């Protein structure tokens, strides 16, 4: 299937410091492309993959699960490690959960973690009906473009396969038990108003990880897709400063041409 316009993966060959960006559930690289290009312009090597089943049509997502999504970001991380001396992982929403599992599983080979409105749980009573409901109903309404900024929109699906939601719920429950294995420096940015992921998810993550170098930033002017919202520039600058503190060579080579 052809990829939706704007949903294409993005990669940039930069310096010896790399960052892997993970987009969210039912979303696409479009939601993180400005972030990726910002870091590329400051000399970083950047990988922003398209998760399997995403960026085409919802029927393709019906055939995938968390194992497929995680395998893709795991592969990209390994490729970055071959190319770069220092590597950071980052993610939005469920992409933040993928980034956390990479940190938990890869240990010291991941130098730091950046999370934006990370998801930790499928909320609501309907979540408990998923094991049965997914066999009776194929899809539910998609996640809206939860963005405060006028004119901004998310490229993603307007329907969500319940099979995929069930898989995501299983992933969150497994990851929750792995969070104590996350020991890397952590930057967590979350919106004061988020209509998709409640603040409780960030609270839970911060209470479970073993990281001692933790920075929490509240985004006052943005909703869930904060990387396309009013606080986008702050996210870009805060994350670049975080990476630069841990890998001081960042930005020393000047800016790079970005395609």
PDB file of C-alpha atoms in Angstrom:
ATOM      1  CA  UNK A   1       0.000   0.000   0.000  1.00  0.00           C
ATOM      2  CA  UNK A   2       1.225   3.549  -0.714  1.00  0.00           C
ATOM      3  CA  UNK A   3       2.296   5.562   2.308  1.00  0.00           C
ATOM      4  CA  UNK A   4       0.120   8.549   3.232  1.00  0.00           C
ATOM      5  CA  UNK A   5       1.656  11.914   2.246  1.00  0.00           C
ATOM      6  CA  UNK A   6       3.902  13.070   5.091  1.00  0.00           C
ATOM      7  CA  UNK A   7       3.990   9.666   6.781  1.00  0.00           C
ATOM      8  CA  UNK A   8       7.265   8.593   5.184  1.00  0.00           C
ATOM      9  CA  UNK A   9      10.152   7.571   7.456  1.00  0.00           C
ATOM     10  CA  UNK A  10      12.986  10.077   7.891  1.00  0.00           C
ATOM     11  CA  UNK A  11      16.727   9.501   8.251  1.00  0.00           C
ATOM     12  CA  UNK A  12      19.682  11.869   8.350  1.00  0.00           C
ATOM     13  CA  UNK A  13      23.386  11.037   8.444  1.00  0.00           C
ATOM     14  CA  UNK A  14      25.066  13.422  10.859  1.00  0.00           C
ATOM     15  CA  UNK A  15      27.774  13.156  13.490  1.00  0.00           C
ATOM     16  CA  UNK A  16      28.749  10.565  16.078  1.00  0.00           C
ATOM     17  CA  UNK A  17      25.721  11.272  18.303  1.00  0.00           C
ATOM     18  CA  UNK A  18      22.490   9.653  17.165  1.00  0.00           C
ATOM     19  CA  UNK A  19      18.849   9.863  18.183  1.00  0.00           C
ATOM     20  CA  UNK A  20      16.036   7.424  17.448  1.00  0.00           C
ATOM     21  CA  UNK A  21      12.546   8.964  17.412  1.00  0.00           C
ATOM     22  CA  UNK A  22       9.485   6.734  17.866  1.00  0.00           C
ATOM     23  CA  UNK A  23       6.048   7.950  16.739  1.00  0.00           C
ATOM     24  CA  UNK A  24       2.804   7.036  18.453  1.00  0.00           C
ATOM     25  CA  UNK A  25       0.040   4.465  18.074  1.00  0.00           C
ATOM     26  CA  UNK A  26      -1.977   4.977  14.824  1.00  0.00           C
ATOM     27  CA  UNK A  27       0.228   8.009  14.027  1.00  0.00           C
ATOM     28  CA  UNK A  28       3.187   8.370  11.699  1.00  0.00           C
ATOM     29  CA  UNK A  29       6.613  10.040  11.377  1.00  0.00           C
ATOM     30  CA  UNK A  30       4.769  13.227  10.354  1.00  0.00           C
ATOM     31  CA  UNK A  31       4.129  13.977  14.035  1.00  0.00           C
ATOM     32  CA  UNK A  32       7.858  14.000  14.802  1.00  0.00           C
ATOM     33  CA  UNK A  33       9.367  15.186  11.522  1.00  0.00           C
ATOM     34  CA  UNK A  34       9.951  18.814  12.664  1.00  0.00           C
ATOM     35  CA  UNK A  35      11.688  17.469  15.791  1.00  0.00           C
ATOM     36  CA  UNK A  36      13.812  15.131  13.683  1.00  0.00           C
ATOM     37  CA  UNK A  37      14.819  17.902  11.285  1.00  0.00           C
ATOM     38  CA  UNK A  38      15.699  20.229  14.157  1.00  0.00           C
ATOM     39  CA  UNK A  39      18.137  17.711  15.602  1.00  0.00           C
ATOM     40  CA  UNK A  40      19.513  16.900  12.153  1.00  0.00           C
ATOM     41  CA  UNK A  41      20.191  20.599  11.599  1.00  0.00           C
ATOM     42  CA  UNK A  42      22.335  20.572  14.745  1.00  0.00           C
ATOM     43  CA  UNK A  43      24.534  17.770  13.489  1.00  0.00           C
ATOM     44  CA  UNK A  44      22.898  14.690  14.974  1.00  0.00           C
ATOM     45  CA  UNK A  45      22.385  11.444  13.126  1.00  0.00           C
ATOM     46  CA  UNK A  46      18.623  10.901  13.181  1.00  0.00           C
ATOM     47  CA  UNK A  47      16.384   7.886  12.592  1.00  0.00           C
ATOM     48  CA  UNK A  48      12.587   8.253  12.502  1.00  0.00           C
ATOM     49  CA  UNK A  49      11.115   4.965  11.258  1.00  0.00           C
ATOM     50  CA  UNK A  50       7.552   4.196  10.180  1.00  0.00           C
ATOM     51  CA  UNK A  51       6.102   1.513  12.440  1.00  0.00           C
ATOM     52  CA  UNK A  52       4.650  -1.564  10.678  1.00  0.00           C
ATOM     53  CA  UNK A  53       0.949  -1.248   9.887  1.00  0.00           C
ATOM     54  CA  UNK A  54       1.054   2.539  10.228  1.00  0.00           C
ATOM     55  CA  UNK A  55       0.945   5.335   7.671  1.00  0.00           C
ATOM     56  CA  UNK A  56      -1.098   3.487   5.030  1.00  0.00           C
ATOM     57  CA  UNK A  57      -4.628   2.295   5.936  1.00  0.00           C
ATOM     58  CA  UNK A  58      -6.065   0.922   9.173  1.00  0.00           C
ATOM     59  CA  UNK A  59      -6.611  -2.518   7.625  1.00  0.00           C
ATOM     60  CA  UNK A  60      -2.812  -2.942   7.536  1.00  0.00           C
ATOM     61  CA  UNK A  61      -2.619  -2.271  11.265  1.00  0.00           C
ATOM     62  CA  UNK A  62      -5.097  -5.093  11.899  1.00  0.00           C
ATOM     63  CA  UNK A  63      -2.341  -7.531  10.930  1.00  0.00           C
ATOM     64  CA  UNK A  64       0.308  -6.171  13.314  1.00  0.00           C
ATOM     65  CA  UNK A  65       0.987  -6.136  17.047  1.00  0.00           C
ATOM     66  CA  UNK A  66       3.429  -4.716  19.570  1.00  0.00           C
ATOM     67  CA  UNK A  67       6.076  -7.279  18.657  1.00  0.00           C
ATOM     68  CA  UNK A  68       6.176  -5.871  15.111  1.00  0.00           C
ATOM     69  CA  UNK A  69       6.352  -2.247  16.269  1.00  0.00           C
ATOM     70  CA  UNK A  70       9.060  -2.959  18.825  1.00  0.00           C
ATOM     71  CA  UNK A  71      11.098  -5.058  16.381  1.00  0.00           C
ATOM     72  CA  UNK A  72      11.249  -2.085  14.001  1.00  0.00           C
ATOM     73  CA  UNK A  73      12.600   0.390  16.560  1.00  0.00           C
ATOM     74  CA  UNK A  74      14.947  -2.255  17.986  1.00  0.00           C
ATOM     75  CA  UNK A  75      16.420  -2.787  14.523  1.00  0.00           C
ATOM     76  CA  UNK A  76      16.846   0.947  13.987  1.00  0.00           C
ATOM     77  CA  UNK A  77      18.561   1.312  17.363  1.00  0.00           C
ATOM     78  CA  UNK A  78      21.047  -1.421  16.504  1.00  0.00           C
ATOM     79  CA  UNK A  79      21.825   0.301  13.188  1.00  0.00           C
ATOM     80  CA  UNK A  80      22.398   3.598  14.993  1.00  0.00           C
ATOM     81  CA  UNK A  81      24.730   1.913  17.466  1.00  0.00           C
ATOM     82  CA  UNK A  82      26.851   0.678  14.547  1.00  0.00           C
ATOM     83  CA  UNK A  83      27.054   4.221  13.204  1.00  0.00           C
ATOM     84  CA  UNK A  84      27.265   6.376  16.367  1.00  0.00           C
ATOM     85  CA  UNK A  85      29.329   6.534  19.545  1.00  0.00           C
ATOM     86  CA  UNK A  86      26.412   7.832  21.628  1.00  0.00           C
ATOM     87  CA  UNK A  87      22.734   7.050  21.055  1.00  0.00           C
ATOM     88  CA  UNK A  88      19.546   8.469  22.579  1.00  0.00           C
ATOM     89  CA  UNK A  89      15.969   7.234  22.258  1.00  0.00           C
ATOM     90  CA  UNK A  90      12.874   9.426  22.250  1.00  0.00           C
ATOM     91  CA  UNK A  91       9.172   9.014  21.660  1.00  0.00           C
ATOM     92  CA  UNK A  92       5.700  10.520  21.700  1.00  0.00           C
ATOM     93  CA  UNK A  93       2.796   8.786  23.438  1.00  0.00           C
ATOM     94  CA  UNK A  94       3.024   5.026  22.771  1.00  0.00           C
ATOM     95  CA  UNK A  95       6.303   5.810  21.016  1.00  0.00           C
ATOM     96  CA  UNK A  96       7.543   6.861  24.426  1.00  0.00           C
ATOM     97  CA  UNK A  97       6.650   3.403  25.718  1.00  0.00           C
ATOM     98  CA  UNK A  98       8.673   1.857  22.893  1.00  0.00           C
ATOM     99  CA  UNK A  99      11.602   4.114  23.805  1.00  0.00           C
ATOM    100  CA  UNK A 100      11.357   3.020  27.442  1.00  0.00           C
ATOM    101  CA  UNK A 101      11.518  -0.658  26.508  1.00  0.00           C
ATOM    102  CA  UNK A 102      14.568  -0.001  24.333  1.00  0.00           C
ATOM    103  CA  UNK A 103      16.220   1.636  27.339  1.00  0.00           C
ATOM    104  CA  UNK A 104      15.220  -1.229  29.624  1.00  0.00           C
ATOM    105  CA  UNK A 105      16.488  -3.926  27.257  1.00  0.00           C
ATOM    106  CA  UNK A 106      19.621  -2.277  25.844  1.00  0.00           C
ATOM    107  CA  UNK A 107      20.983  -0.853  29.085  1.00  0.00           C
ATOM    108  CA  UNK A 108      24.209   1.125  28.821  1.00  0.00           C
ATOM    109  CA  UNK A 109      24.111   1.151  25.010  1.00  0.00           C
ATOM    110  CA  UNK A 110      21.333   3.757  25.335  1.00  0.00           C
ATOM    111  CA  UNK A 111      22.710   7.022  26.723  1.00  0.00           C
ATOM    112  CA  UNK A 112      19.460   8.803  27.557  1.00  0.00           C
ATOM    113  CA  UNK A 113      15.680   8.844  27.096  1.00  0.00           C
ATOM    114  CA  UNK A 114      13.337  11.679  26.059  1.00  0.00           C
ATOM    115  CA  UNK A 115       9.580  11.228  26.464  1.00  0.00           C
ATOM    116  CA  UNK A 116       6.717  13.476  25.342  1.00  0.00           C
ATOM    117  CA  UNK A 117       3.298  12.658  26.830  1.00  0.00           C
ATOM    118  CA  UNK A 118       4.257   8.993  27.223  1.00  0.00           C
ATOM    119  CA  UNK A 119       1.493   6.389  27.464  1.00  0.00           C
ATOM    120  CA  UNK A 120       1.511   3.662  30.105  1.00  0.00           C
ATOM    121  CA  UNK A 121      -2.015   2.232  30.045  1.00  0.00           C
ATOM    122  CA  UNK A 122      -5.135   1.774  27.924  1.00  0.00           C
ATOM    123  CA  UNK A 123      -7.696   3.561  30.094  1.00  0.00           C
ATOM    124  CA  UNK A 124     -11.428   3.155  30.550  1.00  0.00           C
ATOM    125  CA  UNK A 125     -13.822   0.316  31.242  1.00  0.00           C
ATOM    126  CA  UNK A 126     -13.726  -0.704  27.569  1.00  0.00           C
ATOM    127  CA  UNK A 127     -10.108  -1.815  28.003  1.00  0.00           C
ATOM    128  CA  UNK A 128     -11.277  -4.766  30.113  1.00  0.00           C
ATOM    129  CA  UNK A 129     -13.656  -5.877  27.358  1.00  0.00           C
ATOM    130  CA  UNK A 130     -10.946  -5.950  24.683  1.00  0.00           C
ATOM    131  CA  UNK A 131     -10.115  -9.685  24.901  1.00  0.00           C
ATOM    132  CA  UNK A 132     -13.707 -10.499  23.850  1.00  0.00           C
ATOM    133  CA  UNK A 133     -14.750  -7.343  21.991  1.00  0.00           C
ATOM    134  CA  UNK A 134     -11.918  -7.571  19.458  1.00  0.00           C
ATOM    135  CA  UNK A 135     -13.493 -10.771  18.123  1.00  0.00           C
ATOM    136  CA  UNK A 136     -16.897  -9.112  17.747  1.00  0.00           C
ATOM    137  CA  UNK A 137     -16.048  -5.583  16.571  1.00  0.00           C
ATOM    138  CA  UNK A 138     -13.174  -4.873  14.192  1.00  0.00           C
ATOM    139  CA  UNK A 139     -12.554  -1.182  14.832  1.00  0.00           C
ATOM    140  CA  UNK A 140     -13.290   1.790  17.038  1.00  0.00           C
ATOM    141  CA  UNK A 141     -13.057   5.532  16.475  1.00  0.00           C
ATOM    142  CA  UNK A 142      -9.531   6.788  15.893  1.00  0.00           C
ATOM    143  CA  UNK A 143      -7.512   9.115  18.094  1.00  0.00           C
ATOM    144  CA  UNK A 144      -8.254  12.710  17.144  1.00  0.00           C
ATOM    145  CA  UNK A 145      -5.639  15.341  16.366  1.00  0.00           C
ATOM    146  CA  UNK A 146      -5.397  16.568  19.952  1.00  0.00           C
ATOM    147  CA  UNK A 147      -3.558  19.806  19.152  1.00  0.00           C
ATOM    148  CA  UNK A 148      -4.274  23.273  20.585  1.00  0.00           C
ATOM    149  CA  UNK A 149      -2.559  25.115  17.733  1.00  0.00           C
ATOM    150  CA  UNK A 150      -4.906  26.109  14.945  1.00  0.00           C
ATOM    151  CA  UNK A 151      -4.197  24.695  11.496  1.00  0.00           C
ATOM    152  CA  UNK A 152      -2.051  21.802  12.768  1.00  0.00           C
ATOM    153  CA  UNK A 153      -3.211  18.235  12.149  1.00  0.00           C
ATOM    154  CA  UNK A 154      -1.951  14.717  12.698  1.00  0.00           C
ATOM    155  CA  UNK A 155      -1.506  12.300   9.794  1.00  0.00           C
ATOM    156  CA  UNK A 156      -2.944   9.040  11.095  1.00  0.00           C
ATOM    157  CA  UNK A 157      -5.967   6.734  11.081  1.00  0.00           C
ATOM    158  CA  UNK A 158      -9.603   7.659  11.735  1.00  0.00           C
ATOM    159  CA  UNK A 159     -10.324   4.031  12.702  1.00  0.00           C
ATOM    160  CA  UNK A 160      -8.365   1.800  15.083  1.00  0.00           C
ATOM    161  CA  UNK A 161      -8.424  -2.018  14.903  1.00  0.00           C
ATOM    162  CA  UNK A 162      -9.343  -3.474  18.294  1.00  0.00           C
ATOM    163  CA  UNK A 163      -6.842  -6.267  17.708  1.00  0.00           C
ATOM    164  CA  UNK A 164      -4.085  -3.658  17.705  1.00  0.00           C
ATOM    165  CA  UNK A 165      -5.490  -1.921  20.800  1.00  0.00           C
ATOM    166  CA  UNK A 166      -5.518  -5.263  22.619  1.00  0.00           C
ATOM    167  CA  UNK A 167      -1.897  -5.839  21.646  1.00  0.00           C
ATOM    168  CA  UNK A 168      -0.973  -2.338  22.825  1.00  0.00           C
ATOM    169  CA  UNK A 169      -2.636  -3.008  26.184  1.00  0.00           C
ATOM    170  CA  UNK A 170      -0.619  -6.224  26.547  1.00  0.00           C
ATOM    171  CA  UNK A 171       2.549  -4.286  25.737  1.00  0.00           C
ATOM    172  CA  UNK A 172       1.845  -1.609  28.341  1.00  0.00           C
ATOM    173  CA  UNK A 173       1.211  -4.218  31.029  1.00  0.00           C
ATOM    174  CA  UNK A 174       4.454  -6.020  30.219  1.00  0.00           C
ATOM    175  CA  UNK A 175       6.462  -2.802  30.037  1.00  0.00           C
ATOM    176  CA  UNK A 176       5.209  -1.641  33.428  1.00  0.00           C
ATOM    177  CA  UNK A 177       7.069  -4.571  34.981  1.00  0.00           C
ATOM    178  CA  UNK A 178      10.228  -3.656  33.065  1.00  0.00           C
ATOM    179  CA  UNK A 179      10.321   0.050  33.985  1.00  0.00           C
ATOM    180  CA  UNK A 180      12.628  -0.508  37.007  1.00  0.00           C
ATOM    181  CA  UNK A 181      15.263  -1.654  34.481  1.00  0.00           C
ATOM    182  CA  UNK A 182      15.362   1.891  33.043  1.00  0.00           C
ATOM    183  CA  UNK A 183      18.385   3.557  34.660  1.00  0.00           C
ATOM    184  CA  UNK A 184      19.426   6.106  32.012  1.00  0.00           C
ATOM    185  CA  UNK A 185      19.099   9.892  32.346  1.00  0.00           C
ATOM    186  CA  UNK A 186      15.487  10.780  31.574  1.00  0.00           C
ATOM    187  CA  UNK A 187      13.775  13.890  30.248  1.00  0.00           C
ATOM    188  CA  UNK A 188       9.974  13.731  30.461  1.00  0.00           C
ATOM    189  CA  UNK A 189       7.841  16.508  28.972  1.00  0.00           C
ATOM    190  CA  UNK A 190       4.073  16.342  29.438  1.00  0.00           C
ATOM    191  CA  UNK A 191       1.190  18.657  28.652  1.00  0.00           C
ATOM    192  CA  UNK A 192      -0.895  20.298  31.360  1.00  0.00           C
ATOM    193  CA  UNK A 193      -3.944  19.477  29.210  1.00  0.00           C
ATOM    194  CA  UNK A 194      -3.909  16.166  27.341  1.00  0.00           C
ATOM    195  CA  UNK A 195      -7.170  14.661  26.070  1.00  0.00           C
ATOM    196  CA  UNK A 196      -5.581  11.348  25.015  1.00  0.00           C
ATOM    197  CA  UNK A 197      -3.101  10.325  27.736  1.00  0.00           C
ATOM    198  CA  UNK A 198      -3.824  11.419  31.335  1.00  0.00           C
ATOM    199  CA  UNK A 199      -1.093  12.862  33.614  1.00  0.00           C
ATOM    200  CA  UNK A 200      -1.332   9.671  35.675  1.00  0.00           C
ATOM    201  CA  UNK A 201       0.692   7.862  33.008  1.00  0.00           C
ATOM    202  CA  UNK A 202       3.676  10.192  33.433  1.00  0.00           C
ATOM    203  CA  UNK A 203       3.361   9.960  37.217  1.00  0.00           C
ATOM    204  CA  UNK A 204       3.373   6.168  37.019  1.00  0.00           C
ATOM    205  CA  UNK A 205       6.422   6.075  34.745  1.00  0.00           C
ATOM    206  CA  UNK A 206       8.398   8.449  36.961  1.00  0.00           C
ATOM    207  CA  UNK A 207       7.532   6.367  40.023  1.00  0.00           C
ATOM    208  CA  UNK A 208       8.635   3.100  38.400  1.00  0.00           C
ATOM    209  CA  UNK A 209      11.898   3.878  36.581  1.00  0.00           C
ATOM    210  CA  UNK A 210      15.245   3.613  38.401  1.00  0.00           C
ATOM    211  CA  UNK A 211      16.765   6.686  36.733  1.00  0.00           C
ATOM    212  CA  UNK A 212      18.380   9.131  39.158  1.00  0.00           C
ATOM    213  CA  UNK A 213      19.012  11.880  36.579  1.00  0.00           C
ATOM    214  CA  UNK A 214      15.407  12.929  35.887  1.00  0.00           C
ATOM    215  CA  UNK A 215      14.082  16.186  34.450  1.00  0.00           C
ATOM    216  CA  UNK A 216      10.336  16.830  34.270  1.00  0.00           C
ATOM    217  CA  UNK A 217       8.926  19.665  32.143  1.00  0.00           C
ATOM    218  CA  UNK A 218       5.271  20.735  32.034  1.00  0.00           C
ATOM    219  CA  UNK A 219       4.050  22.031  28.661  1.00  0.00           C
ATOM    220  CA  UNK A 220       1.446  24.667  29.441  1.00  0.00           C
ATOM    221  CA  UNK A 221       0.258  25.565  25.931  1.00  0.00           C
ATOM    222  CA  UNK A 222      -0.079  22.216  24.180  1.00  0.00           C
ATOM    223  CA  UNK A 223      -2.349  19.179  24.069  1.00  0.00           C
ATOM    224  CA  UNK A 224      -1.337  15.578  23.357  1.00  0.00           C
ATOM    225  CA  UNK A 225       0.534  15.948  20.058  1.00  0.00           C
ATOM    226  CA  UNK A 226       2.818  18.553  21.606  1.00  0.00           C
ATOM    227  CA  UNK A 227       5.508  18.061  18.955  1.00  0.00           C
ATOM    228  CA  UNK A 228       3.189  19.836  16.465  1.00  0.00           C
ATOM    229  CA  UNK A 229       1.755  22.275  18.993  1.00  0.00           C
ATOM    230  CA  UNK A 230       2.632  25.620  20.601  1.00  0.00           C
ATOM    231  CA  UNK A 231       5.374  24.079  22.769  1.00  0.00           C
ATOM    232  CA  UNK A 232       7.119  22.283  19.902  1.00  0.00           C
ATOM    233  CA  UNK A 233      10.127  24.605  19.884  1.00  0.00           C
ATOM    234  CA  UNK A 234      10.546  24.148  23.610  1.00  0.00           C
ATOM    235  CA  UNK A 235      10.525  20.368  23.196  1.00  0.00           C
ATOM    236  CA  UNK A 236      13.164  20.616  20.493  1.00  0.00           C
ATOM    237  CA  UNK A 237      15.419  22.913  22.523  1.00  0.00           C
ATOM    238  CA  UNK A 238      14.992  21.091  25.840  1.00  0.00           C
ATOM    239  CA  UNK A 239      15.769  17.724  24.251  1.00  0.00           C
ATOM    240  CA  UNK A 240      18.766  19.093  22.357  1.00  0.00           C
ATOM    241  CA  UNK A 241      20.132  20.647  25.562  1.00  0.00           C
ATOM    242  CA  UNK A 242      19.547  17.358  27.403  1.00  0.00           C
ATOM    243  CA  UNK A 243      21.451  15.403  24.748  1.00  0.00           C
ATOM    244  CA  UNK A 244      24.153  18.060  24.617  1.00  0.00           C
ATOM    245  CA  UNK A 245      24.689  17.863  28.380  1.00  0.00           C
ATOM    246  CA  UNK A 246      25.244  14.123  28.180  1.00  0.00           C
ATOM    247  CA  UNK A 247      27.146  14.184  24.861  1.00  0.00           C
ATOM    248  CA  UNK A 248      29.040  17.519  24.823  1.00  0.00           C
ATOM    249  CA  UNK A 249      30.162  17.115  21.213  1.00  0.00           C
ATOM    250  CA  UNK A 250      26.642  17.933  20.007  1.00  0.00           C
ATOM    251  CA  UNK A 251      26.541  21.180  18.075  1.00  0.00           C
ATOM    252  CA  UNK A 252      30.320  21.608  18.030  1.00  0.00           C
ATOM    253  CA  UNK A 253      30.531  20.657  14.363  1.00  0.00           C
ATOM    254  CA  UNK A 254      28.148  23.395  13.203  1.00  0.00           C
ATOM    255  CA  UNK A 255      24.811  22.978  11.529  1.00  0.00           C
ATOM    256  CA  UNK A 256      24.109  20.470   8.797  1.00  0.00           C
ATOM    257  CA  UNK A 257      22.134  20.660   5.579  1.00  0.00           C
ATOM    258  CA  UNK A 258      18.791  19.007   6.137  1.00  0.00           C
ATOM    259  CA  UNK A 259      16.643  17.470   3.438  1.00  0.00           C
TER     260      UNK A 259
END
